[in-house]
Amino acid sequence: MHAGKNVALISDAGTPALSIPARCSSSRRIVQASALFPFPGRARQWRPSRRRVPGRALFFCGFLPPGRSARRKALEGLDLPWPVILYEAPHRVLETLEDLAGRFGVAREVVIARELTKKFEDVARLPLGEARDWLLADSHRQQGEFVLVLAPGESRPAQTLEAERVLEALLGALAPSEAARLAARITGIPKRVLYRKALERAK
């Protein structure tokens, strides 16, 4: 491949990138190739696509809750150090992308995959801040079945994760300020940091 040659990897056990997650040297070279084109199944009319997101592990979430409030609550637990895979319906994809941008920031990358393995497959990788405009630029882009792959976030220290779990438990019985004060005493995380998180959860 480094010499400019083409290589085909054929598997009878599913997509190798998922079934064999790049553990052998040959798989790693293929996954890291500059052009990777998967052809699923035997349907020759399917157009190949390639979009790689950093990270070897992944988190499959599936469909988020349809209601906006519940969806935003669900997103709070998805700031993970791995790619997050979501399914979405065409009539909700714009709202979901807006909520993703609001929760993770406009600079976080997302892969928008529409009609995967079908005749009108369309895949784009772009920052969340540009996702809405990309969809609205062509009415056909808002049709079909969607897979969204959110790029991984930064790993957070275990102490921070533990503080958030303690805060979540305390918020069930206490006001945000009191919950933040007690969580700070238990975990050592500054009260102002926990109070800000408590207010976000109360929205």
PDB file of C-alpha atoms in Angstrom:
ATOM      1  CA  MET A   1       0.000   0.000   0.000  1.00  0.00           C
ATOM      2  CA  HIS A   2       2.815   2.382   0.817  1.00  0.00           C
ATOM      3  CA  ALA A   3       4.165   1.707  -2.665  1.00  0.00           C
ATOM      4  CA  GLY A   4       0.892   2.833  -4.217  1.00  0.00           C
ATOM      5  CA  LYS A   5      -0.566  -0.635  -4.757  1.00  0.00           C
ATOM      6  CA  ASN A   6      -4.209  -1.558  -4.181  1.00  0.00           C
ATOM      7  CA  VAL A   7      -5.068  -4.196  -1.568  1.00  0.00           C
ATOM      8  CA  ALA A   8      -8.374  -6.033  -1.092  1.00  0.00           C
ATOM      9  CA  LEU A   9      -9.286  -7.644   2.216  1.00  0.00           C
ATOM     10  CA  ILE A  10     -12.160 -10.141   1.842  1.00  0.00           C
ATOM     11  CA  SER A  11     -13.935 -11.561   4.887  1.00  0.00           C
ATOM     12  CA  ASP A  12     -16.711 -14.109   5.398  1.00  0.00           C
ATOM     13  CA  ALA A  13     -17.134 -13.073   9.054  1.00  0.00           C
ATOM     14  CA  GLY A  14     -18.535  -9.564   8.883  1.00  0.00           C
ATOM     15  CA  THR A  15     -16.812  -6.237   8.396  1.00  0.00           C
ATOM     16  CA  PRO A  16     -13.215  -6.844   9.551  1.00  0.00           C
ATOM     17  CA  ALA A  17     -12.844  -3.415  11.156  1.00  0.00           C
ATOM     18  CA  LEU A  18     -15.580  -4.395  13.635  1.00  0.00           C
ATOM     19  CA  SER A  19     -15.153  -8.175  13.874  1.00  0.00           C
ATOM     20  CA  ILE A  20     -11.358  -7.983  14.100  1.00  0.00           C
ATOM     21  CA  PRO A  21     -10.645  -4.532  15.625  1.00  0.00           C
ATOM     22  CA  ALA A  22      -7.239  -3.793  14.134  1.00  0.00           C
ATOM     23  CA  ARG A  23      -5.308  -6.104  16.444  1.00  0.00           C
ATOM     24  CA  CYS A  24      -2.932  -7.600  13.895  1.00  0.00           C
ATOM     25  CA  SER A  25      -0.363  -5.597  11.961  1.00  0.00           C
ATOM     26  CA  SER A  26      -1.987  -6.187   8.567  1.00  0.00           C
ATOM     27  CA  SER A  27      -5.381  -4.964   9.834  1.00  0.00           C
ATOM     28  CA  ARG A  28      -3.787  -1.863  11.338  1.00  0.00           C
ATOM     29  CA  ARG A  29      -2.174  -0.980   8.015  1.00  0.00           C
ATOM     30  CA  ILE A  30      -5.483  -1.305   6.217  1.00  0.00           C
ATOM     31  CA  VAL A  31      -7.426   0.718   8.812  1.00  0.00           C
ATOM     32  CA  GLN A  32      -4.747   3.443   8.688  1.00  0.00           C
ATOM     33  CA  ALA A  33      -4.710   3.561   4.897  1.00  0.00           C
ATOM     34  CA  SER A  34      -5.418   6.946   3.316  1.00  0.00           C
ATOM     35  CA  ALA A  35      -8.244   5.487   1.223  1.00  0.00           C
ATOM     36  CA  LEU A  36     -10.430   2.761   2.682  1.00  0.00           C
ATOM     37  CA  PHE A  37     -13.454   1.626   0.663  1.00  0.00           C
ATOM     38  CA  PRO A  38     -15.835  -0.937   2.188  1.00  0.00           C
ATOM     39  CA  PHE A  39     -18.171  -2.886  -0.114  1.00  0.00           C
ATOM     40  CA  PRO A  40     -20.755  -4.577   2.144  1.00  0.00           C
ATOM     41  CA  GLY A  41     -22.568  -7.635   0.869  1.00  0.00           C
ATOM     42  CA  ARG A  42     -22.765  -8.593  -2.794  1.00  0.00           C
ATOM     43  CA  ALA A  43     -24.884  -5.739  -4.184  1.00  0.00           C
ATOM     44  CA  ARG A  44     -22.637  -4.237  -6.841  1.00  0.00           C
ATOM     45  CA  GLN A  45     -24.725  -1.089  -7.198  1.00  0.00           C
ATOM     46  CA  TRP A  46     -23.801   0.008  -3.649  1.00  0.00           C
ATOM     47  CA  ARG A  47     -21.392   2.898  -3.745  1.00  0.00           C
ATOM     48  CA  PRO A  48     -18.266   2.636  -1.570  1.00  0.00           C
ATOM     49  CA  SER A  49     -17.619   5.127   1.204  1.00  0.00           C
ATOM     50  CA  ARG A  50     -14.811   5.916   3.618  1.00  0.00           C
ATOM     51  CA  ARG A  51     -14.818   7.942   6.815  1.00  0.00           C
ATOM     52  CA  ARG A  52     -12.495   7.171   9.720  1.00  0.00           C
ATOM     53  CA  VAL A  53     -12.904   8.497  13.250  1.00  0.00           C
ATOM     54  CA  PRO A  54      -9.983   8.233  15.709  1.00  0.00           C
ATOM     55  CA  GLY A  55     -10.068   5.502  18.332  1.00  0.00           C
ATOM     56  CA  ARG A  56     -10.061   1.698  18.412  1.00  0.00           C
ATOM     57  CA  ALA A  57     -12.980   1.212  20.824  1.00  0.00           C
ATOM     58  CA  LEU A  58     -16.455   2.557  20.139  1.00  0.00           C
ATOM     59  CA  PHE A  59     -19.747   3.081  21.965  1.00  0.00           C
ATOM     60  CA  PHE A  60     -22.973   2.069  20.221  1.00  0.00           C
ATOM     61  CA  CYS A  61     -25.863   4.131  21.552  1.00  0.00           C
ATOM     62  CA  GLY A  62     -28.575   3.538  18.940  1.00  0.00           C
ATOM     63  CA  PHE A  63     -31.593   5.862  18.963  1.00  0.00           C
ATOM     64  CA  LEU A  64     -31.708   8.740  21.436  1.00  0.00           C
ATOM     65  CA  PRO A  65     -35.009   9.596  23.170  1.00  0.00           C
ATOM     66  CA  PRO A  66     -37.367  11.390  20.742  1.00  0.00           C
ATOM     67  CA  GLY A  67     -38.312  14.189  23.149  1.00  0.00           C
ATOM     68  CA  ARG A  68     -35.896  17.091  23.198  1.00  0.00           C
ATOM     69  CA  SER A  69     -35.606  17.373  26.976  1.00  0.00           C
ATOM     70  CA  ALA A  70     -34.974  13.646  27.404  1.00  0.00           C
ATOM     71  CA  ARG A  71     -32.549  13.656  24.484  1.00  0.00           C
ATOM     72  CA  ARG A  72     -30.473  16.466  25.988  1.00  0.00           C
ATOM     73  CA  LYS A  73     -30.400  14.606  29.293  1.00  0.00           C
ATOM     74  CA  ALA A  74     -29.191  11.450  27.543  1.00  0.00           C
ATOM     75  CA  LEU A  75     -26.379  13.367  25.833  1.00  0.00           C
ATOM     76  CA  GLU A  76     -24.874  14.271  29.206  1.00  0.00           C
ATOM     77  CA  GLY A  77     -23.522  10.744  29.529  1.00  0.00           C
ATOM     78  CA  LEU A  78     -22.024  10.525  26.050  1.00  0.00           C
ATOM     79  CA  ASP A  79     -18.907  12.698  26.395  1.00  0.00           C
ATOM     80  CA  LEU A  80     -16.701   9.631  26.041  1.00  0.00           C
ATOM     81  CA  PRO A  81     -13.111   8.989  24.887  1.00  0.00           C
ATOM     82  CA  TRP A  82     -14.455   6.756  22.060  1.00  0.00           C
ATOM     83  CA  PRO A  83     -16.535   7.367  18.938  1.00  0.00           C
ATOM     84  CA  VAL A  84     -20.267   7.304  19.748  1.00  0.00           C
ATOM     85  CA  ILE A  85     -22.586   5.746  17.148  1.00  0.00           C
ATOM     86  CA  LEU A  86     -26.166   7.046  16.976  1.00  0.00           C
ATOM     87  CA  TYR A  87     -29.167   6.245  14.793  1.00  0.00           C
ATOM     88  CA  GLU A  88     -31.607   9.000  13.883  1.00  0.00           C
ATOM     89  CA  ALA A  89     -34.808   9.484  11.934  1.00  0.00           C
ATOM     90  CA  PRO A  90     -34.949  12.084   9.141  1.00  0.00           C
ATOM     91  CA  HIS A  91     -37.565  14.257  10.874  1.00  0.00           C
ATOM     92  CA  ARG A  92     -35.368  14.567  13.999  1.00  0.00           C
ATOM     93  CA  VAL A  93     -31.850  14.674  12.590  1.00  0.00           C
ATOM     94  CA  LEU A  94     -31.639  18.500  12.483  1.00  0.00           C
ATOM     95  CA  GLU A  95     -32.717  18.848  16.110  1.00  0.00           C
ATOM     96  CA  THR A  96     -30.356  16.104  17.198  1.00  0.00           C
ATOM     97  CA  LEU A  97     -27.384  17.727  15.469  1.00  0.00           C
ATOM     98  CA  GLU A  98     -28.261  21.055  17.097  1.00  0.00           C
ATOM     99  CA  ASP A  99     -28.386  19.362  20.508  1.00  0.00           C
ATOM    100  CA  LEU A 100     -25.055  17.639  19.839  1.00  0.00           C
ATOM    101  CA  ALA A 101     -23.462  20.987  18.978  1.00  0.00           C
ATOM    102  CA  GLY A 102     -24.949  22.574  22.087  1.00  0.00           C
ATOM    103  CA  ARG A 103     -23.665  19.794  24.338  1.00  0.00           C
ATOM    104  CA  PHE A 104     -20.240  19.037  22.812  1.00  0.00           C
ATOM    105  CA  GLY A 105     -19.348  22.296  21.048  1.00  0.00           C
ATOM    106  CA  VAL A 106     -19.353  23.372  17.417  1.00  0.00           C
ATOM    107  CA  ALA A 107     -15.759  22.238  16.848  1.00  0.00           C
ATOM    108  CA  ARG A 108     -16.384  18.542  17.690  1.00  0.00           C
ATOM    109  CA  GLU A 109     -16.441  16.471  14.510  1.00  0.00           C
ATOM    110  CA  VAL A 110     -19.319  14.272  13.432  1.00  0.00           C
ATOM    111  CA  VAL A 111     -19.771  11.831  10.574  1.00  0.00           C
ATOM    112  CA  ILE A 112     -23.219  12.057   8.988  1.00  0.00           C
ATOM    113  CA  ALA A 113     -23.956   8.848   7.089  1.00  0.00           C
ATOM    114  CA  ARG A 114     -27.220   8.693   5.153  1.00  0.00           C
ATOM    115  CA  GLU A 115     -28.710   5.631   3.458  1.00  0.00           C
ATOM    116  CA  LEU A 116     -25.654   3.470   4.167  1.00  0.00           C
ATOM    117  CA  THR A 117     -25.096   0.556   1.759  1.00  0.00           C
ATOM    118  CA  LYS A 118     -27.910   1.782  -0.486  1.00  0.00           C
ATOM    119  CA  LYS A 119     -27.982   3.366  -3.922  1.00  0.00           C
ATOM    120  CA  PHE A 120     -28.123   6.966  -2.639  1.00  0.00           C
ATOM    121  CA  GLU A 121     -25.575   6.581   0.148  1.00  0.00           C
ATOM    122  CA  ASP A 122     -24.130   9.893   1.300  1.00  0.00           C
ATOM    123  CA  VAL A 123     -21.403  10.401   3.916  1.00  0.00           C
ATOM    124  CA  ALA A 124     -19.876  13.624   5.215  1.00  0.00           C
ATOM    125  CA  ARG A 125     -17.390  14.332   7.998  1.00  0.00           C
ATOM    126  CA  LEU A 126     -17.466  17.880   9.344  1.00  0.00           C
ATOM    127  CA  PRO A 127     -17.583  19.970  12.556  1.00  0.00           C
ATOM    128  CA  LEU A 128     -20.910  20.001  14.380  1.00  0.00           C
ATOM    129  CA  GLY A 129     -21.127  23.742  13.734  1.00  0.00           C
ATOM    130  CA  GLU A 130     -21.370  23.077   9.989  1.00  0.00           C
ATOM    131  CA  ALA A 131     -23.672  20.054  10.119  1.00  0.00           C
ATOM    132  CA  ARG A 132     -26.987  21.939   9.969  1.00  0.00           C
ATOM    133  CA  ASP A 133     -25.929  23.984   6.926  1.00  0.00           C
ATOM    134  CA  TRP A 134     -24.719  20.826   5.169  1.00  0.00           C
ATOM    135  CA  LEU A 135     -28.095  19.158   5.607  1.00  0.00           C
ATOM    136  CA  LEU A 136     -30.061  22.242   4.556  1.00  0.00           C
ATOM    137  CA  ALA A 137     -27.927  22.786   1.446  1.00  0.00           C
ATOM    138  CA  ASP A 138     -29.719  19.935  -0.335  1.00  0.00           C
ATOM    139  CA  SER A 139     -33.272  18.766   0.435  1.00  0.00           C
ATOM    140  CA  HIS A 140     -32.304  15.169  -0.412  1.00  0.00           C
ATOM    141  CA  ARG A 141     -29.808  15.149   2.459  1.00  0.00           C
ATOM    142  CA  GLN A 142     -32.672  15.235   4.987  1.00  0.00           C
ATOM    143  CA  GLN A 143     -34.197  12.020   3.676  1.00  0.00           C
ATOM    144  CA  GLY A 144     -33.485   8.383   4.492  1.00  0.00           C
ATOM    145  CA  GLU A 145     -31.984   6.563   7.457  1.00  0.00           C
ATOM    146  CA  PHE A 146     -29.172   8.277   9.377  1.00  0.00           C
ATOM    147  CA  VAL A 147     -26.148   7.046  11.293  1.00  0.00           C
ATOM    148  CA  LEU A 148     -24.257   9.728  13.219  1.00  0.00           C
ATOM    149  CA  VAL A 149     -20.757   9.054  14.548  1.00  0.00           C
ATOM    150  CA  LEU A 150     -19.628  11.581  17.155  1.00  0.00           C
ATOM    151  CA  ALA A 151     -15.860  11.983  17.422  1.00  0.00           C
ATOM    152  CA  PRO A 152     -14.391  10.995  20.804  1.00  0.00           C
ATOM    153  CA  GLY A 153     -13.976  13.540  23.567  1.00  0.00           C
ATOM    154  CA  GLU A 154     -11.038  13.860  25.909  1.00  0.00           C
ATOM    155  CA  SER A 155     -10.669  11.314  28.667  1.00  0.00           C
ATOM    156  CA  ARG A 156     -11.618  12.724  32.065  1.00  0.00           C
ATOM    157  CA  PRO A 157      -9.843  11.841  35.320  1.00  0.00           C
ATOM    158  CA  ALA A 158     -11.504   9.195  37.461  1.00  0.00           C
ATOM    159  CA  GLN A 159     -11.845  11.762  40.287  1.00  0.00           C
ATOM    160  CA  THR A 160     -14.007  13.980  38.079  1.00  0.00           C
ATOM    161  CA  LEU A 161     -16.215  11.097  37.024  1.00  0.00           C
ATOM    162  CA  GLU A 162     -16.664  10.025  40.654  1.00  0.00           C
ATOM    163  CA  ALA A 163     -17.544  13.606  41.654  1.00  0.00           C
ATOM    164  CA  GLU A 164     -20.239  13.735  39.001  1.00  0.00           C
ATOM    165  CA  ARG A 165     -21.733  10.453  40.218  1.00  0.00           C
ATOM    166  CA  VAL A 166     -21.809  11.750  43.805  1.00  0.00           C
ATOM    167  CA  LEU A 167     -23.359  15.026  42.686  1.00  0.00           C
ATOM    168  CA  GLU A 168     -26.024  13.202  40.680  1.00  0.00           C
ATOM    169  CA  ALA A 169     -27.012  11.152  43.721  1.00  0.00           C
ATOM    170  CA  LEU A 170     -27.190  14.195  46.005  1.00  0.00           C
ATOM    171  CA  LEU A 171     -29.288  16.201  43.571  1.00  0.00           C
ATOM    172  CA  GLY A 172     -32.098  13.707  44.073  1.00  0.00           C
ATOM    173  CA  ALA A 173     -32.597  15.007  47.619  1.00  0.00           C
ATOM    174  CA  LEU A 174     -30.916  18.413  47.887  1.00  0.00           C
ATOM    175  CA  ALA A 175     -30.932  21.832  46.260  1.00  0.00           C
ATOM    176  CA  PRO A 176     -28.113  22.427  43.711  1.00  0.00           C
ATOM    177  CA  SER A 177     -26.032  24.641  46.026  1.00  0.00           C
ATOM    178  CA  GLU A 178     -26.196  22.202  48.950  1.00  0.00           C
ATOM    179  CA  ALA A 179     -25.565  19.188  46.707  1.00  0.00           C
ATOM    180  CA  ALA A 180     -22.500  20.919  45.224  1.00  0.00           C
ATOM    181  CA  ARG A 181     -21.185  21.826  48.690  1.00  0.00           C
ATOM    182  CA  LEU A 182     -21.435  18.262  49.993  1.00  0.00           C
ATOM    183  CA  ALA A 183     -20.055  16.726  46.780  1.00  0.00           C
ATOM    184  CA  ALA A 184     -17.067  19.075  47.004  1.00  0.00           C
ATOM    185  CA  ARG A 185     -16.370  17.971  50.605  1.00  0.00           C
ATOM    186  CA  ILE A 186     -16.625  14.286  49.662  1.00  0.00           C
ATOM    187  CA  THR A 187     -14.565  14.359  46.453  1.00  0.00           C
ATOM    188  CA  GLY A 188     -12.244  17.360  46.733  1.00  0.00           C
ATOM    189  CA  ILE A 189     -13.458  18.883  43.452  1.00  0.00           C
ATOM    190  CA  PRO A 190     -14.013  22.683  43.779  1.00  0.00           C
ATOM    191  CA  LYS A 191     -17.571  23.612  44.768  1.00  0.00           C
ATOM    192  CA  ARG A 192     -17.899  26.191  41.978  1.00  0.00           C
ATOM    193  CA  VAL A 193     -17.206  23.503  39.356  1.00  0.00           C
ATOM    194  CA  LEU A 194     -19.790  21.149  40.824  1.00  0.00           C
ATOM    195  CA  TYR A 195     -22.341  23.915  41.331  1.00  0.00           C
ATOM    196  CA  ARG A 196     -22.098  24.821  37.632  1.00  0.00           C
ATOM    197  CA  LYS A 197     -22.705  21.177  36.704  1.00  0.00           C
ATOM    198  CA  ALA A 198     -25.614  21.008  39.138  1.00  0.00           C
ATOM    199  CA  LEU A 199     -27.256  24.023  37.483  1.00  0.00           C
ATOM    200  CA  GLU A 200     -26.788  22.441  34.043  1.00  0.00           C
ATOM    201  CA  ARG A 201     -28.579  19.302  35.208  1.00  0.00           C
ATOM    202  CA  ALA A 202     -31.417  21.344  36.695  1.00  0.00           C
ATOM    203  CA  LYS A 203     -32.249  23.030  33.361  1.00  0.00           C
TER     204      LYS A 203
END
